[in-house]
Short mmCIF file of C-alpha atoms in Angstrom, two decimals:
data_model
loop_
_atom_site.label_atom_id
_atom_site.label_comp_id
_atom_site.label_asym_id
_atom_site.label_seq_id
_atom_site.Cartn_x
_atom_site.Cartn_y
_atom_site.Cartn_z
CA MET A 4 57.35 59.99 37.59
CA THR A 5 54.16 60.27 39.57
CA GLU A 6 54.00 63.26 41.87
CA PRO A 7 53.58 62.19 45.77
CA PRO A 8 49.89 62.78 47.25
CA ASP A 9 48.62 66.25 48.14
CA ASN A 10 49.41 65.99 51.58
CA PRO A 11 52.27 63.56 51.91
CA PRO A 12 53.56 62.83 55.44
CA GLU A 13 56.42 65.18 56.53
CA ARG A 14 59.47 63.47 55.72
CA ALA A 15 63.29 64.17 55.63
CA ARG A 16 65.54 62.42 53.08
CA PRO A 17 67.73 59.81 54.48
CA THR A 18 71.15 59.02 53.17
CA ALA A 19 70.65 55.59 53.55
CA PRO A 20 67.99 52.74 54.83
CA PRO A 21 67.70 52.55 58.42
CA ASP A 22 70.00 50.17 60.16
CA ARG A 23 67.43 48.76 62.43
CA ARG A 24 65.96 45.48 61.10
CA PRO A 25 61.74 45.08 61.70
CA GLY A 26 60.33 42.13 62.71
CA GLY A 27 56.67 40.71 62.59
CA ARG A 28 54.07 42.73 60.58
CA THR A 29 56.85 45.37 59.75
CA ALA A 30 59.14 42.83 58.38
CA ARG A 31 56.32 41.15 56.13
CA ILE A 32 55.40 44.55 54.79
CA ARG A 33 58.83 45.22 53.73
CA ALA A 34 59.49 41.90 52.18
CA GLN A 35 56.05 42.55 50.11
CA VAL A 36 57.05 46.14 49.19
CA LEU A 37 60.76 45.08 48.34
CA ASP A 38 59.24 42.15 46.17
CA ALA A 39 57.04 44.52 44.39
CA VAL A 40 59.92 46.92 43.76
CA ARG A 41 61.96 44.22 41.98
CA ALA A 42 58.82 43.18 40.16
CA GLU A 43 58.05 46.60 38.96
CA LEU A 44 61.44 47.51 38.21
CA GLY A 45 61.95 44.25 36.14
CA GLU A 46 58.92 45.07 34.17
CA HIS A 47 58.80 48.69 33.64
CA GLY A 48 62.34 49.90 34.37
CA TYR A 49 63.58 53.11 36.33
CA GLU A 50 61.34 55.24 34.34
CA GLY A 51 58.20 53.40 34.96
CA LEU A 52 59.06 52.82 38.83
CA THR A 53 56.34 54.59 40.94
CA VAL A 54 55.35 54.67 44.64
CA GLU A 55 51.78 54.02 43.63
CA GLY A 56 52.69 51.05 41.35
CA VAL A 57 54.84 49.49 43.96
CA ALA A 58 52.02 49.93 46.69
CA ALA A 59 49.25 48.57 44.41
CA ARG A 60 51.44 45.42 43.60
CA ALA A 61 52.49 45.04 47.30
CA GLY A 62 48.80 45.42 48.27
CA VAL A 63 49.44 48.21 50.81
CA HIS A 64 48.38 51.74 51.17
CA ARG A 65 50.83 54.26 49.39
CA ALA A 66 51.14 56.36 52.56
CA THR A 67 52.70 53.29 54.25
CA VAL A 68 55.58 53.13 51.29
CA TYR A 69 55.86 57.09 51.50
CA ARG A 70 56.29 56.99 55.37
CA ARG A 71 58.83 54.34 55.45
CA TRP A 72 60.66 54.76 52.04
CA GLN A 73 59.76 58.40 51.21
CA ASP A 74 60.39 58.10 47.43
CA VAL A 75 61.59 55.74 44.66
CA GLY A 76 65.21 56.47 45.62
CA GLY A 77 64.66 55.06 49.11
CA LEU A 78 62.69 52.11 47.75
CA LEU A 79 65.79 51.20 45.42
CA ALA A 80 68.29 51.91 48.25
CA ASP A 81 66.42 49.47 50.68
CA VAL A 82 66.49 46.76 47.67
CA LEU A 83 69.94 46.93 47.60
CA ASP A 84 70.55 47.10 51.17
CA ALA A 85 68.41 43.89 51.70
CA ALA A 86 70.47 42.16 49.24
CA GLY A 87 73.41 42.48 51.59
CA GLU A 88 71.51 41.06 54.26
CA ASP A 89 71.35 37.49 52.77
CA ASP A 90 73.79 34.45 53.58
CA TRP A 91 75.23 33.99 50.25
CA GLN A 92 78.88 32.65 50.04
CA PRO A 93 80.98 32.02 47.06
CA PRO A 94 81.48 28.73 45.63
CA ASN A 95 84.04 26.14 47.25
CA THR A 96 84.87 23.74 44.24
CA GLY A 97 88.49 23.10 45.43
CA SER A 98 90.24 25.14 42.82
CA LEU A 99 90.67 28.66 41.98
CA HIS A 100 89.49 28.21 38.31
CA GLY A 101 86.44 26.22 39.35
CA ASP A 102 85.50 28.61 41.83
CA LEU A 103 85.69 31.51 39.44
CA THR A 104 84.01 29.48 36.81
CA ALA A 105 81.20 28.59 39.28
CA LEU A 106 80.84 32.47 40.42
CA ASN A 107 80.63 33.58 36.54
CA ASP A 108 78.10 31.14 35.98
CA GLU A 109 75.78 32.48 38.74
CA ILE A 110 76.61 36.27 37.55
CA GLN A 111 75.61 35.12 33.83
CA GLU A 112 72.67 33.22 35.12
CA SER A 113 71.47 36.62 36.99
CA LEU A 114 72.38 38.71 33.92
CA VAL A 115 70.21 36.59 31.46
CA ALA A 116 67.24 36.22 33.40
CA GLN A 117 64.17 37.86 32.14
CA PRO A 118 63.72 40.31 33.59
CA SER A 119 67.22 40.68 35.00
CA ILE A 120 66.91 42.59 38.31
CA PRO A 121 70.42 43.13 38.86
CA GLU A 122 70.91 44.75 35.40
CA ALA A 123 67.76 47.06 36.20
CA LEU A 124 69.12 48.07 39.42
CA MET A 125 72.39 49.05 38.07
CA ALA A 126 70.60 50.94 35.56
CA ALA A 127 68.77 52.67 38.08
CA SER A 128 71.62 53.59 39.98
CA PHE A 129 72.69 56.06 37.45
CA ARG A 130 69.62 58.19 38.17
CA SER A 131 69.22 57.85 41.95
CA ALA A 132 71.90 58.98 44.34
CA GLN A 133 70.57 56.95 46.99
CA ALA A 134 70.57 53.70 44.94
CA ALA A 135 74.00 54.49 43.72
CA HIS A 136 75.39 54.64 47.16
CA ALA A 137 73.46 51.44 48.07
CA GLN A 138 74.60 49.74 45.00
CA GLN A 139 78.55 50.86 45.75
CA GLN A 140 77.88 49.40 49.33
CA LEU A 141 76.46 46.01 47.92
CA TRP A 142 79.49 45.66 45.48
CA GLU A 143 81.75 46.31 48.33
CA ASP A 144 80.08 43.48 50.38
CA ARG A 145 80.44 41.02 47.49
CA TYR A 146 83.96 41.74 46.68
CA ALA A 147 84.93 41.08 50.45
CA ARG A 148 82.80 38.00 50.51
CA CYS A 149 84.72 36.73 47.56
CA GLU A 150 88.37 37.40 48.81
CA VAL A 151 88.45 33.79 50.31
CA LEU A 152 88.48 32.25 46.84
CA VAL A 153 91.76 34.02 46.59
CA GLU A 154 92.99 33.50 50.19
CA ARG A 155 92.11 29.60 49.59
CA ALA A 156 93.94 29.61 46.44
CA VAL A 157 97.03 31.37 47.81
CA GLN A 158 96.91 28.42 50.69
CA ARG A 159 96.64 25.65 47.93
CA GLY A 160 99.75 27.04 46.34
CA GLU A 161 97.85 27.96 43.26
CA LEU A 162 98.79 31.76 43.39
CA PRO A 163 101.89 33.66 44.83
CA PRO A 164 101.55 35.33 48.22
CA HIS A 165 100.33 39.01 48.08
CA THR A 166 97.97 38.41 45.13
CA ASP A 167 95.42 41.28 45.22
CA ALA A 168 92.04 39.95 45.38
CA ARG A 169 90.11 42.66 44.18
CA ARG A 170 92.06 43.12 41.01
CA LEU A 171 91.87 39.30 40.51
CA LEU A 172 88.10 39.44 40.93
CA ILE A 173 87.40 42.27 38.73
CA ALA A 174 89.32 40.67 35.95
CA ALA A 175 87.75 37.37 36.34
CA THR A 176 84.11 38.77 36.21
CA ALA A 177 84.62 41.97 34.08
CA PRO A 178 84.17 40.18 30.79
CA LEU A 179 80.80 38.93 31.80
CA TYR A 180 79.42 42.42 32.44
CA HIS A 181 80.94 43.87 29.29
CA GLN A 182 79.51 41.43 26.83
CA LEU A 183 76.16 40.93 28.42
CA VAL A 184 75.36 44.57 29.82
CA LEU A 185 77.38 46.75 27.58
CA LEU A 186 77.85 45.02 24.25
CA ARG A 187 74.53 43.14 24.69
CA THR A 188 75.59 40.03 22.92
CA ALA A 189 73.99 36.83 23.22
CA PRO A 190 74.83 34.57 26.37
CA ASP A 191 77.86 32.40 25.47
CA PRO A 192 77.69 29.11 27.86
CA GLN A 193 81.68 29.06 27.50
CA LEU A 194 82.34 32.51 28.46
CA PRO A 195 82.29 31.81 32.38
CA ALA A 196 84.93 29.19 32.08
CA HIS A 197 86.93 31.23 29.54
CA ALA A 198 87.29 34.56 31.55
CA ALA A 199 88.01 32.01 34.82
CA THR A 200 90.65 30.66 32.54
CA THR A 201 92.27 34.00 31.48
CA ALA A 202 92.10 35.37 34.85
CA THR A 203 93.53 32.25 36.69
CA LEU A 204 96.49 31.93 34.46
CA ALA A 205 97.29 35.70 34.83
CA ALA A 206 97.06 35.46 38.38
CA ALA A 207 99.44 32.55 38.95
CA ALA A 208 101.83 34.36 36.46
CA GLY A 209 101.91 37.15 39.30
CA ALA A 210 99.91 39.68 37.27
CA PHE A 211 97.99 40.55 40.41
CA THR A 212 100.56 40.55 43.07
CA ARG A 213 101.22 43.17 45.28
CA PRO A 214 104.60 44.49 46.33
CA ALA A 215 105.67 42.90 49.59
CA GLN A 216 105.78 45.42 52.59
CA GLY A 217 109.06 47.15 52.44
CA GLU A 218 109.52 46.70 48.54
CA GLU A 219 107.20 49.69 47.37
CA SER A 220 108.94 52.33 45.71
#
């Protein structure tokens, strides 16, 4: 990793990106820098990610990057933080199986893209505490948004009441991460639907049902 300049701005290490969202020129610079981080990470991976490389690609002075993001960990954390600011919503196809299949299609597409930014960010989160924290927050956000898939399925009578949304969502999506990220197998166009089918059948049979209040041992 490249060392900071001889006299970098005095800085403290934040545990998370600032909450205030800038506007105007500051927002444009942030967008340029974060786009550059994604591009550099996709091309060179975590080991090749440097503040200098990001600054050069973004067309800003490296002192600007050091002043706002401090280091590579801060850059990665803000990329993940920015992902949680979008307006993404899970699919609504009219059935649980359709929703999970469409969700898995999106996941597979993001993981097989070259370069795969989500995969690069996951790898980087094992090397940066700031990025790991931001990655966890992003996962929590995505799971929370997807709970509506299960809620709708319960309302339609596809699932029993008290179905644990988190457990169901993990079961439905985990095969894609296992095959594509861990085993590095070639993409299977049938995998998204197959994983959705398995999870849907298990959920309908009560595999993810929580005990009703008062029934817990």
